[in-house]
CSV table of C-alpha atoms and ligand atoms in Angstrom, one decimal:
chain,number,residue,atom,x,y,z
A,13,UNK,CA,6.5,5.0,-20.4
A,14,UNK,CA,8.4,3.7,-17.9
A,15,UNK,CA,11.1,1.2,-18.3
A,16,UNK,CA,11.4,-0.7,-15.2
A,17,UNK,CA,14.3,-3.0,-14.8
A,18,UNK,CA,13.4,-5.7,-12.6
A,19,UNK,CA,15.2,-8.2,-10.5
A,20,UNK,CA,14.9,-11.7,-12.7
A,21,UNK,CA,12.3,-14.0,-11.6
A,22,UNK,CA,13.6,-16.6,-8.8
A,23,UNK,CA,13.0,-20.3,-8.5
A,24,UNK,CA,11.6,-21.0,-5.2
A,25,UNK,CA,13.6,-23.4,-4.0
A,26,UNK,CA,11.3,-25.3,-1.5
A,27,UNK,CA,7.4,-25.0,-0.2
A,28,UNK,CA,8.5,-22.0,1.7
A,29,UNK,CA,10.0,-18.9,0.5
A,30,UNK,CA,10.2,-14.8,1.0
A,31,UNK,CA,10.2,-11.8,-0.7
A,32,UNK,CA,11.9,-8.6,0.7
A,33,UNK,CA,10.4,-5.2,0.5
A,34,UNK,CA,13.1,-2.9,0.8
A,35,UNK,CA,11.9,0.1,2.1
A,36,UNK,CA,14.6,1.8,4.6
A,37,UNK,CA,13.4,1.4,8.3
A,38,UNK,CA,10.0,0.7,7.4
A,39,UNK,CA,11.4,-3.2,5.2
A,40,UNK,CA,9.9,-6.1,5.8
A,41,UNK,CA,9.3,-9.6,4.6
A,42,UNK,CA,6.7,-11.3,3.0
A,43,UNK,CA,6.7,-15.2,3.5
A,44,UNK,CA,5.1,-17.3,0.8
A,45,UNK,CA,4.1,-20.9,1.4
A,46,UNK,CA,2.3,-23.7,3.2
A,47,UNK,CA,2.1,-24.5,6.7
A,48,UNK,CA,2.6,-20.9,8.1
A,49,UNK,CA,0.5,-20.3,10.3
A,50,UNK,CA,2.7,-21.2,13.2
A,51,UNK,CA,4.8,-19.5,15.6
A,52,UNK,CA,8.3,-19.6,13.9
A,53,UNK,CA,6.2,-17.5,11.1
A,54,UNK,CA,5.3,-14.6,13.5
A,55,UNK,CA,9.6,-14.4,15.7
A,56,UNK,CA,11.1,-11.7,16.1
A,57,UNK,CA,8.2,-9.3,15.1
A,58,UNK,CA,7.6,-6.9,17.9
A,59,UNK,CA,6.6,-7.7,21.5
A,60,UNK,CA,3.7,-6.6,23.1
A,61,UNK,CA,1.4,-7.7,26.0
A,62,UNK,CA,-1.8,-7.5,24.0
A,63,UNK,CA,-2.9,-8.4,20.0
A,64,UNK,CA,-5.5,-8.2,18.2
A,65,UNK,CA,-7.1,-10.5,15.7
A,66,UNK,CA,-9.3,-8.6,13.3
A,67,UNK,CA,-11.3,-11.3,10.7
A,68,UNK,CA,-14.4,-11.3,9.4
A,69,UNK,CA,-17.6,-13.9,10.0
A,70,UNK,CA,-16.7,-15.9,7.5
A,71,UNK,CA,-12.7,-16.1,7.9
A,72,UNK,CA,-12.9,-16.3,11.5
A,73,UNK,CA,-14.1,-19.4,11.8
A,74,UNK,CA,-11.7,-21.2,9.5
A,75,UNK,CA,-9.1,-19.8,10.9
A,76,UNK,CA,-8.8,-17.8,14.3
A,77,UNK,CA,-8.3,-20.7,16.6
A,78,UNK,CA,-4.9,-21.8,14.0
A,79,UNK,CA,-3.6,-18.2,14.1
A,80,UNK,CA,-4.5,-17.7,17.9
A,81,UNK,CA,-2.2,-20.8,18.6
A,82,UNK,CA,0.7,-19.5,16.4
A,83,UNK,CA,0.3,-16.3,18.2
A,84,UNK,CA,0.3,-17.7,21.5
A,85,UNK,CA,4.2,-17.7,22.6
A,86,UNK,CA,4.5,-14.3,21.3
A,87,UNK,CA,1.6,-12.3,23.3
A,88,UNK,CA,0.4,-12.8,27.0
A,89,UNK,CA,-3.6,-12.0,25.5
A,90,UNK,CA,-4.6,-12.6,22.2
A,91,UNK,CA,-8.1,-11.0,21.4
A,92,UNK,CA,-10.5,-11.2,17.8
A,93,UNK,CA,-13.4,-9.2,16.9
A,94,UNK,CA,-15.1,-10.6,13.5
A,95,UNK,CA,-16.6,-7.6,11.3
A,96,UNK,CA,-19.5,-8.1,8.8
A,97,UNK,CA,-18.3,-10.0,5.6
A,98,UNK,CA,-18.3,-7.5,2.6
A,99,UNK,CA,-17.0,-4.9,0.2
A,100,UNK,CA,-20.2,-2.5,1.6
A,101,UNK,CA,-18.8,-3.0,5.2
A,102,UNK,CA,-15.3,-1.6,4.0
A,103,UNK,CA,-16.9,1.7,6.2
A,104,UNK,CA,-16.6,4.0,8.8
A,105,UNK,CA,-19.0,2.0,11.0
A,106,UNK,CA,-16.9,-1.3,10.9
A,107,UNK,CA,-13.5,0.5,11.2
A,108,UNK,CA,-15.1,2.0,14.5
A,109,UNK,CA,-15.9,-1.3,15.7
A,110,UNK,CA,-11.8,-2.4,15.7
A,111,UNK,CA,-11.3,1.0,17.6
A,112,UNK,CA,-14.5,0.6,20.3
A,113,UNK,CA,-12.9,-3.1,20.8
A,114,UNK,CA,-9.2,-2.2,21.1
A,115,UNK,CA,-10.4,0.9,23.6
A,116,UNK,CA,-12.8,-1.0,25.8
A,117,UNK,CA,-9.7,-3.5,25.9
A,118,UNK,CA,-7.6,-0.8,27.1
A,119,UNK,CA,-5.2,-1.6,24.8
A,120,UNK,CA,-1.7,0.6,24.8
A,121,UNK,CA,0.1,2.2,21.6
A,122,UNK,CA,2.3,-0.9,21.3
A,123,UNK,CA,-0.8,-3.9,20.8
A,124,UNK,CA,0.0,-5.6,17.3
A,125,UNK,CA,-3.2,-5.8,15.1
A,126,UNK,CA,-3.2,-8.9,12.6
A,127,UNK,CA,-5.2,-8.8,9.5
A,128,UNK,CA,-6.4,-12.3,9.0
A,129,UNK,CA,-9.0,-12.0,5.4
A,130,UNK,CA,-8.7,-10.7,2.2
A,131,UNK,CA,-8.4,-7.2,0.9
A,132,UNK,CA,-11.4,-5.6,2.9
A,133,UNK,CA,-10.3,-6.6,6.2
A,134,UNK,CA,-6.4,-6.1,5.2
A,135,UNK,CA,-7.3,-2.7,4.1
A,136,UNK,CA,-9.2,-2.0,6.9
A,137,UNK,CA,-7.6,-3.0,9.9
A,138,UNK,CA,-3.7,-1.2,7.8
A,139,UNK,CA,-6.0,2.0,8.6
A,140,UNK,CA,-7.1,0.7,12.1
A,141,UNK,CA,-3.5,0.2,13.1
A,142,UNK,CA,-2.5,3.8,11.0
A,143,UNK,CA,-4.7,5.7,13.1
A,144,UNK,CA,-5.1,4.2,16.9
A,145,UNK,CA,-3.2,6.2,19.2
A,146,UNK,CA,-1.5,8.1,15.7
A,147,UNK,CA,-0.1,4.2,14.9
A,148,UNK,CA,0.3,1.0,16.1
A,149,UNK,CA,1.9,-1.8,14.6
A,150,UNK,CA,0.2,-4.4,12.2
A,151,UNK,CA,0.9,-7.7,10.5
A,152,UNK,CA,-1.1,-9.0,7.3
A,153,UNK,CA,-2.2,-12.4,7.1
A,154,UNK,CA,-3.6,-12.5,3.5
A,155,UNK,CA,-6.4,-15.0,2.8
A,156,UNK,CA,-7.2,-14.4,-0.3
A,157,UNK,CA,-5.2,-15.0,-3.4
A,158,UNK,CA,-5.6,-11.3,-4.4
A,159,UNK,CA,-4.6,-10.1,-1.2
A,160,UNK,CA,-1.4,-12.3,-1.1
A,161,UNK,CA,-0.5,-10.8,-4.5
A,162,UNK,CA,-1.7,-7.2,-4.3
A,163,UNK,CA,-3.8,-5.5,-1.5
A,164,UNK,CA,-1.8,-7.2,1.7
A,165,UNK,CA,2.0,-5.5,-0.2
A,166,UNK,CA,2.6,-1.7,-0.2
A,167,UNK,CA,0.8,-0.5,2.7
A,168,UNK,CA,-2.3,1.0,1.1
A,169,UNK,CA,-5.0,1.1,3.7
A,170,UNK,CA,-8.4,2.4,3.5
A,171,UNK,CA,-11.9,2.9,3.8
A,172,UNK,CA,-14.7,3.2,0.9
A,173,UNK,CA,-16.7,6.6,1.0
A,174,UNK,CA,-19.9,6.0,-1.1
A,175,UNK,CA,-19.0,8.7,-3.8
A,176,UNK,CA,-15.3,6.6,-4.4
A,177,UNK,CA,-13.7,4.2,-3.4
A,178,UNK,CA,-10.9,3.4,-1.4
A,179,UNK,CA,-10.9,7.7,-1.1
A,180,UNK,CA,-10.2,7.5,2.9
A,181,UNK,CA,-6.8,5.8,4.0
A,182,UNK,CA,-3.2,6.3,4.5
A,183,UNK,CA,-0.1,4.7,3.4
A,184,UNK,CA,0.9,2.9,6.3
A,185,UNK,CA,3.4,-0.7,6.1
A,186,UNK,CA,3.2,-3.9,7.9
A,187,UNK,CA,5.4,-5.2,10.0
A,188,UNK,CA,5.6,-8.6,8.1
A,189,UNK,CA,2.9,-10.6,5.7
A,190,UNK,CA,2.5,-14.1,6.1
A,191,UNK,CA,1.0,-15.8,3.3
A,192,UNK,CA,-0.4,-19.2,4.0
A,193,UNK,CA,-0.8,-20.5,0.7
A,194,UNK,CA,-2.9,-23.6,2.6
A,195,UNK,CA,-5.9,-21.2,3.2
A,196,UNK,CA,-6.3,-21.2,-0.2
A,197,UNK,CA,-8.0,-24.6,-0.3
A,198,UNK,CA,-11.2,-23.0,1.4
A,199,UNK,CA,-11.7,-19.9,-1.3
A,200,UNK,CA,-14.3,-19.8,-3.1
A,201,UNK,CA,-13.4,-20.8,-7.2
A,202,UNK,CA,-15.0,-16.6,-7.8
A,203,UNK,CA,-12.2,-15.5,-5.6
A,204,UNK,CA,-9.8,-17.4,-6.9
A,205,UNK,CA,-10.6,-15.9,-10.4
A,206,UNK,CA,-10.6,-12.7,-9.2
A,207,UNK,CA,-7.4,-12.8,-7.5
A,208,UNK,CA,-5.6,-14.3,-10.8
A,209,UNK,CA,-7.0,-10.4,-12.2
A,210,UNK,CA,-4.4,-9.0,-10.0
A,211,UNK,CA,-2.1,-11.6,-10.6
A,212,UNK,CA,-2.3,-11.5,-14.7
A,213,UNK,CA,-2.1,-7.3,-14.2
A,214,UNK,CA,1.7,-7.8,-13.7
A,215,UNK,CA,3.0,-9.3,-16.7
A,216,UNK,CA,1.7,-6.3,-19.3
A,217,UNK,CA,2.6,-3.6,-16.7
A,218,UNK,CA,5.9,-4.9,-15.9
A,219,UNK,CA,7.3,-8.4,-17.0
A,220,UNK,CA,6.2,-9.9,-20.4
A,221,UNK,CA,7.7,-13.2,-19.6
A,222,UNK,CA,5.8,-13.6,-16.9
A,223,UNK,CA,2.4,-13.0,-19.3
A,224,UNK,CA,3.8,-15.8,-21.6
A,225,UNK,CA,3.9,-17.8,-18.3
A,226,UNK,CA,0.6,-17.4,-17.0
A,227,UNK,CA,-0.6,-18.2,-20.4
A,228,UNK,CA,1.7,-21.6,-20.3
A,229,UNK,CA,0.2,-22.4,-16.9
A,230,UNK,CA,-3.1,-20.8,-16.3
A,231,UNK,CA,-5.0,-24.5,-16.1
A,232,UNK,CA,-3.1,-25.4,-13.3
A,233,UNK,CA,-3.4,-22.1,-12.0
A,234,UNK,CA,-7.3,-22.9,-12.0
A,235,UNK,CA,-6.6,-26.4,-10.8
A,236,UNK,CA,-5.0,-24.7,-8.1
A,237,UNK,CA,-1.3,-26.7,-8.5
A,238,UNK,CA,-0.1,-25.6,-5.4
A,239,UNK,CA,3.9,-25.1,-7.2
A,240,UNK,CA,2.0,-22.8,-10.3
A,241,UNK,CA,0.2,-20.9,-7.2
A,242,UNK,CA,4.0,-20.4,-5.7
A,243,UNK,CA,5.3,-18.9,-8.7
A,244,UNK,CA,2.3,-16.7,-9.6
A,245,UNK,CA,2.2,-15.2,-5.6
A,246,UNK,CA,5.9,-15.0,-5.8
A,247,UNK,CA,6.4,-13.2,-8.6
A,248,UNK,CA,3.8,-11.1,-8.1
A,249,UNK,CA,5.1,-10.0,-5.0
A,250,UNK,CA,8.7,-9.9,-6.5
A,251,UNK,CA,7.2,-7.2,-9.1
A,252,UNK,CA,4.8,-5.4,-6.1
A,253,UNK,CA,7.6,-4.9,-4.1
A,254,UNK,CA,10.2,-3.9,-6.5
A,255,UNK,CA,7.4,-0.7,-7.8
A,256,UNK,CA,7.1,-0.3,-4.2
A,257,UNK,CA,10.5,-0.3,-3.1
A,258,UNK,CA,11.1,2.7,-5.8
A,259,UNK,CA,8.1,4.9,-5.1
A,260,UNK,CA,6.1,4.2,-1.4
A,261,UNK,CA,3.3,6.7,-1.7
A,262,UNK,CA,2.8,6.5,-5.5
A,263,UNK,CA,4.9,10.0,-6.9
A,264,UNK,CA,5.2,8.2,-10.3
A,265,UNK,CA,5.7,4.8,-10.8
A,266,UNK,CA,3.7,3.0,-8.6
A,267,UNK,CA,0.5,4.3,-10.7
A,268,UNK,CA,1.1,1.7,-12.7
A,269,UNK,CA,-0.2,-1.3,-10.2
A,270,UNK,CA,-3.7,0.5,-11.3
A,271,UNK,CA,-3.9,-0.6,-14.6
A,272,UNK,CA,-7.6,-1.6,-15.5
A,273,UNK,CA,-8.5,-0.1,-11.7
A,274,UNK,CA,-9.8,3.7,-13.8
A,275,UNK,CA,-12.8,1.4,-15.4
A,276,UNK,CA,-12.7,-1.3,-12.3
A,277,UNK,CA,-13.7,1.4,-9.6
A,278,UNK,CA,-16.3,3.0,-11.9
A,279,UNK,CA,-17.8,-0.3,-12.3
A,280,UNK,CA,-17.7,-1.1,-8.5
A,281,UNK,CA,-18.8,2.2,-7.1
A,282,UNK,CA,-21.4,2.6,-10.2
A,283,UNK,CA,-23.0,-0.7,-9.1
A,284,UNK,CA,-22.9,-0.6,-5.5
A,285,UNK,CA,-19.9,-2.2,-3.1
A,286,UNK,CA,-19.8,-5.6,-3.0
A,287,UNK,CA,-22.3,-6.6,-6.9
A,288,UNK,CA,-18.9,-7.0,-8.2
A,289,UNK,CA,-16.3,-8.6,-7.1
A,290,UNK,CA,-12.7,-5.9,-7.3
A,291,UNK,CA,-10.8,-8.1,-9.3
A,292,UNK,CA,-13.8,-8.9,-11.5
A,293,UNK,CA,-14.6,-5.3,-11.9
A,294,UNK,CA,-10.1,-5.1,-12.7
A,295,UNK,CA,-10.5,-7.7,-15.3
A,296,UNK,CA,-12.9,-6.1,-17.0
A,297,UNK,CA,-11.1,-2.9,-16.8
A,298,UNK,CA,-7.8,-4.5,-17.9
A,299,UNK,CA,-9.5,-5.3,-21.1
A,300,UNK,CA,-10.9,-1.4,-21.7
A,301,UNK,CA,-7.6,-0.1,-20.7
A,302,UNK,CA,-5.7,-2.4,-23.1
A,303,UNK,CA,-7.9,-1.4,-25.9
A,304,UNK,CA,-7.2,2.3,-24.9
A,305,UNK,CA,-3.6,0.9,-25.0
A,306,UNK,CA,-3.8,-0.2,-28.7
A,307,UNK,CA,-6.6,2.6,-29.7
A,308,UNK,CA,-3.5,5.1,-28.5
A,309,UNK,CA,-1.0,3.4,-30.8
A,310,UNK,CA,1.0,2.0,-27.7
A,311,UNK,CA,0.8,-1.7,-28.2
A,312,UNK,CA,-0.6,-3.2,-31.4
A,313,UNK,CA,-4.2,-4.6,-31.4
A,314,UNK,CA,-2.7,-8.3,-31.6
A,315,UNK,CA,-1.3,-7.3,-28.6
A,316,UNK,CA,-4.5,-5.9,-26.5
A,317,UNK,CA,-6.4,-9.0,-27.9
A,318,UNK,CA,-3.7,-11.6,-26.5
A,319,UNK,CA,-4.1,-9.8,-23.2
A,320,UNK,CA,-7.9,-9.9,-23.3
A,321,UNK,CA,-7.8,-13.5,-24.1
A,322,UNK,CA,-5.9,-14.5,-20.9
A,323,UNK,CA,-8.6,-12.6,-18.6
A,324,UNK,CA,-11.6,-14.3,-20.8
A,325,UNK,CA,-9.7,-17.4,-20.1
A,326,UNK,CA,-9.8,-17.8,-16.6
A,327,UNK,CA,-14.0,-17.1,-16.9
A,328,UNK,CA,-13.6,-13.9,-15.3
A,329,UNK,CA,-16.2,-11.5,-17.3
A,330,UNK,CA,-14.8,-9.1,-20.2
A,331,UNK,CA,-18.1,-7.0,-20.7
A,332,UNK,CA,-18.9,-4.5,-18.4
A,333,UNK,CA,-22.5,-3.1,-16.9
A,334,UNK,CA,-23.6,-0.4,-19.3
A,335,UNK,CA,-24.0,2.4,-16.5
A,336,UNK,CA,-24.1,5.0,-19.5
A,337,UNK,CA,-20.5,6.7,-21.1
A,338,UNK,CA,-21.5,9.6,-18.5
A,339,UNK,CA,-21.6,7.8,-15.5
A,340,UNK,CA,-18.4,5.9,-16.6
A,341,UNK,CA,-17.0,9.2,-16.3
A,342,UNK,CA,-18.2,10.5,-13.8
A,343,UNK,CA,-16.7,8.4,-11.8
A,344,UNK,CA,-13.9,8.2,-13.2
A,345,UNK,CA,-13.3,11.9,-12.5
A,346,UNK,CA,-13.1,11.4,-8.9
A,347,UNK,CA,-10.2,8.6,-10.0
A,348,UNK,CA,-7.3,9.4,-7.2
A,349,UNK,CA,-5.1,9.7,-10.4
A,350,UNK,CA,-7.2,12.2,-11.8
A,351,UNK,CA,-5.7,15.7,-11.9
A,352,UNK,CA,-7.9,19.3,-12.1
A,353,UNK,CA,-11.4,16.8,-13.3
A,354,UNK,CA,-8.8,15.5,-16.6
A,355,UNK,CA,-8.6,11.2,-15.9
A,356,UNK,CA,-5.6,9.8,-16.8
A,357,UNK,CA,-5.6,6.1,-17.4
A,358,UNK,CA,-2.6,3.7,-16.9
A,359,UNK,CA,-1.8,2.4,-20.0
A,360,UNK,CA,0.5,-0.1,-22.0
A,361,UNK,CA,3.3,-0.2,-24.5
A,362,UNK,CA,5.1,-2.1,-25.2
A,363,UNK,CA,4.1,-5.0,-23.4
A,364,UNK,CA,6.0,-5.4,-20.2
A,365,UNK,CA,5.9,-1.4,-20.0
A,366,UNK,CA,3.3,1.2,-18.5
A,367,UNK,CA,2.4,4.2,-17.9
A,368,UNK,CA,-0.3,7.3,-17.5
A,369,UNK,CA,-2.0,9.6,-20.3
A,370,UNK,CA,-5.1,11.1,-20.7
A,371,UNK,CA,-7.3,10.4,-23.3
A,372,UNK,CA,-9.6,12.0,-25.9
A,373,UNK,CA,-13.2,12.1,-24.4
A,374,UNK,CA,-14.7,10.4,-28.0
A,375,UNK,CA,-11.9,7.7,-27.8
A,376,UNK,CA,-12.9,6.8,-24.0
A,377,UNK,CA,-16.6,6.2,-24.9
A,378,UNK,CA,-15.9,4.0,-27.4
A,379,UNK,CA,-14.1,1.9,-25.4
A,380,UNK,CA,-16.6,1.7,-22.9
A,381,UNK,CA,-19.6,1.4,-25.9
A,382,UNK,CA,-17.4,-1.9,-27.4
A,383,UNK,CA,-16.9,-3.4,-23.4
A,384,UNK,CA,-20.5,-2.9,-21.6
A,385,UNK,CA,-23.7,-4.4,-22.5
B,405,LIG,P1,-12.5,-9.8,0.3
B,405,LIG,O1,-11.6,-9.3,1.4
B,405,LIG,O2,-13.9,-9.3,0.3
B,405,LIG,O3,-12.5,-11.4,0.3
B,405,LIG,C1,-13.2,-12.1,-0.6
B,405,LIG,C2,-14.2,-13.1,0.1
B,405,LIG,O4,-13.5,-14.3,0.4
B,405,LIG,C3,-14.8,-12.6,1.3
B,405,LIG,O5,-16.2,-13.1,1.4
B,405,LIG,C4,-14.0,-13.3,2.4
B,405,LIG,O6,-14.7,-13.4,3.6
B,405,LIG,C5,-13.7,-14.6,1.8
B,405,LIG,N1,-12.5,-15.3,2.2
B,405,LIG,C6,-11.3,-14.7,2.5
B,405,LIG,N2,-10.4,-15.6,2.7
B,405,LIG,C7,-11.0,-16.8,2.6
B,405,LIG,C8,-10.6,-18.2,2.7
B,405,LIG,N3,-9.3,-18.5,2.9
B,405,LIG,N4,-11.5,-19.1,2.5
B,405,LIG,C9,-12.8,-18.8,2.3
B,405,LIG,N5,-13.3,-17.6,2.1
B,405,LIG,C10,-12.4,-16.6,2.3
B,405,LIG,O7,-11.9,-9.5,-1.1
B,405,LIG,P2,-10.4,-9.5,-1.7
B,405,LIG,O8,-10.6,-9.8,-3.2
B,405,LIG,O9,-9.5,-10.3,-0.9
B,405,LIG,O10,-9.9,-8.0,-1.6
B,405,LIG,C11,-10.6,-7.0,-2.3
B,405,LIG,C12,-10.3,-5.7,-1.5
B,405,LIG,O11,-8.9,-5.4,-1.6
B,405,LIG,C13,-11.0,-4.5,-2.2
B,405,LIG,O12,-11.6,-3.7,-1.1
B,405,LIG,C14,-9.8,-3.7,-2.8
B,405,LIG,O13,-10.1,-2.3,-2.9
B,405,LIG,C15,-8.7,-4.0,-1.9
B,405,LIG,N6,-7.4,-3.9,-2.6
B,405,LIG,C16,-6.4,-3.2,-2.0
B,405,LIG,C17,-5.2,-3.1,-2.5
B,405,LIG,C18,-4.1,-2.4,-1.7
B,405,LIG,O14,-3.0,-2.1,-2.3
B,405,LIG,N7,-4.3,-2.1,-0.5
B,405,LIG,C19,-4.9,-3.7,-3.7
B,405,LIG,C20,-5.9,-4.4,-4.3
B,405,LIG,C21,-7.1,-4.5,-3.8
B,406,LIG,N1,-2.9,-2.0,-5.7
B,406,LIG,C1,-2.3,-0.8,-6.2
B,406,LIG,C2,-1.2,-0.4,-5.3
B,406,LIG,O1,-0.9,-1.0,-4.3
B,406,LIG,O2,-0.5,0.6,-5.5
């Protein structure tokens, strides 16, 4: 299991703070707070003639014209395009709409793209930028509370393919990622819940204090207390980075910022993009995997119960669709961790610790038979 000695958690010590991710020439900052979408947020990032906004119908609205105006001292011509809201659009057809806007625009290899949504369109437009003219640069402006914890870090970008998800991308890093915790306010109370998935996966992979804090604070959490919200994005990001920072394009270590995601993609691809929510479908597999955890004799079942608890806590769900053992598996085999058809499963023990291992076929479908209905 690995052991991972992280930095100790900081106090932020105003409404604003960052996070370095310390990655040789490709570092940068994440800022975390309210208020940021202004200019000062986006100085010194590089200069080009042309950006480009990519949101989504239901982001853009809220907050195009804000960002626009931040972005205006910093780029002669600031242009959006607003893609289809949706896990199912996560596709080859709405990446090729960022590339048919930024080629009718003419734009050169040095236009900055800026991510302004959740996950989907932060994944999305990380590949858009990965791949137009072999890399341009971008800049994530995480909307979502699970983006400003998880997806918008680390530089995963990608595209769904309908037999797996997330199967076509590239690691490819931001330049900066601005976290606004202000556009919070508008999210939707689901999202919010499935964004504290993400943000509870940290304390049994990596930092057991910070489990016994979530469990201390997770009413104001869902009351959304904007100082619990600091802390929880901070840390999380404190913890993201650090995995990151020792292993980019995920040799080892970084595995571990899948646990529950073996069981969480079967149940999003098994259902269809977009009938549940990623960090529903993570919560749900954060509970199989921590009864794999304890089934495995890595933490005690005291142990995988507490965790459970937390996630039935915030109302996220804990039982999964019953798509049949075999399907479960079957798409669990195409699992990016999964090596020669054998799916290995990140797992716990002891709390504050993770790792990967296989496990027996008999001992995986009861799992899934005690956590689907
Ligand atoms: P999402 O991007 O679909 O956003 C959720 C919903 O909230 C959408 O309807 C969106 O339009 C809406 N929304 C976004 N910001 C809003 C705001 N401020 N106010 C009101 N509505 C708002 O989903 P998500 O949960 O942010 O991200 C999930 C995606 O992230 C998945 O595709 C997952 O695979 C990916 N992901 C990637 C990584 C990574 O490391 N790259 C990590 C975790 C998850
Ligand atoms: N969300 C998993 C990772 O970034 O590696």
């Amino acid at each position: 299991m690995a052991s991972i000695p992280l930095p100790p958690a900081s106090r932020p010590i105003s409404d604003q703070t960052r996070v370095h991710i310390d990655l040789g020439e490709r570092s940068y900052d994440i800022l975390i707070g309210g208020g940021l979408l202004v200019a000062d947020s986006f100085a010194g990032l590089p200069k080009s003639s042309k950006a480009l906004i990519v949101t989504n119908t239901t982001v853009g609205p809220l907050y195009t014209a804000k960002l626009r105006a931040a972005l205006a001292p910093h780029h002669k011509t600031v242009l959006d395009i607003e893609l289809p809201d949706g896990e199912q659009y996560k596709d080859w057809p709405a990446l090729n709409q960022i590339f048919t806007r930024l080629l009718e625009e003419a734009a050169d290899r040095k236009t900055v793209l800026y991510a302004l949504g959740g996950g989907v369109i932060g994944d999305m437009t990380g590949f858009a930028a990965a791949c137009y003219m072999r890399g341009v640069p971008f800049v994530q402006v995480p909307t979502t509370l699970l983006s400003q914890v998880d997806s918008s870090v680390g530089g995963k970008t990608a595209i769904n393919h309908p037999a797996g998800k997330n199967m076509i991308g590239a690691f490819y890093q931001p330049q900066r990622v601005i976290c606004d915790l202000d556009t919070l306010d508008t999210l939707p109370q689901n999202e919010l819940l499935a964004g504290l998935a993400e943000v509870i996966k940290y304390g049994p992979i990596a930092d057991a204090d910070f489990l016994s804090w979530l469990e201390a604070h997770m009413d104001k959490l869902l009351a959304r207390d904007r100082a619990a919200l600091m802390h929880a994005v901070k840390r999380s990001c404190e913890i993201k980075a650090w995995v990151v920072g020792q292993d980019e394009k995920e040799s080892g270590l970084r595995a571990i910022l899948n646990f529950g995601h073996t069981f969480g993609h079967a149940i999003e691809a098994g259902m269809g993009y977009g009938q549940w929510l990623h960090g529903e479908a993570v919560g749900c597999g954060m509970v199989m995997a921590s009864d794999l955890s304890a089934r495995l004799g890595l933490i005690d079942e005291a142990t995988s119960l507490r965790i459970c608890a937390l996630i039935e806590r915030t109302g996220l769900p804990v039982k999964g669709p019953d798509l049949g053992a075999d399907r479960y598996i079957e798409l669990m085999q195409v699992d990016k961790k999964a090596e020669g058809g054998e799916i290995r499963f990140v797992v716990v023990g002891p709390l504050g610790q993770a790792g990967m291992k296989p496990a027996p076929d008999a001992m995986v479908r009861d799992v899934i038979a005690a956590h689907t209905r």
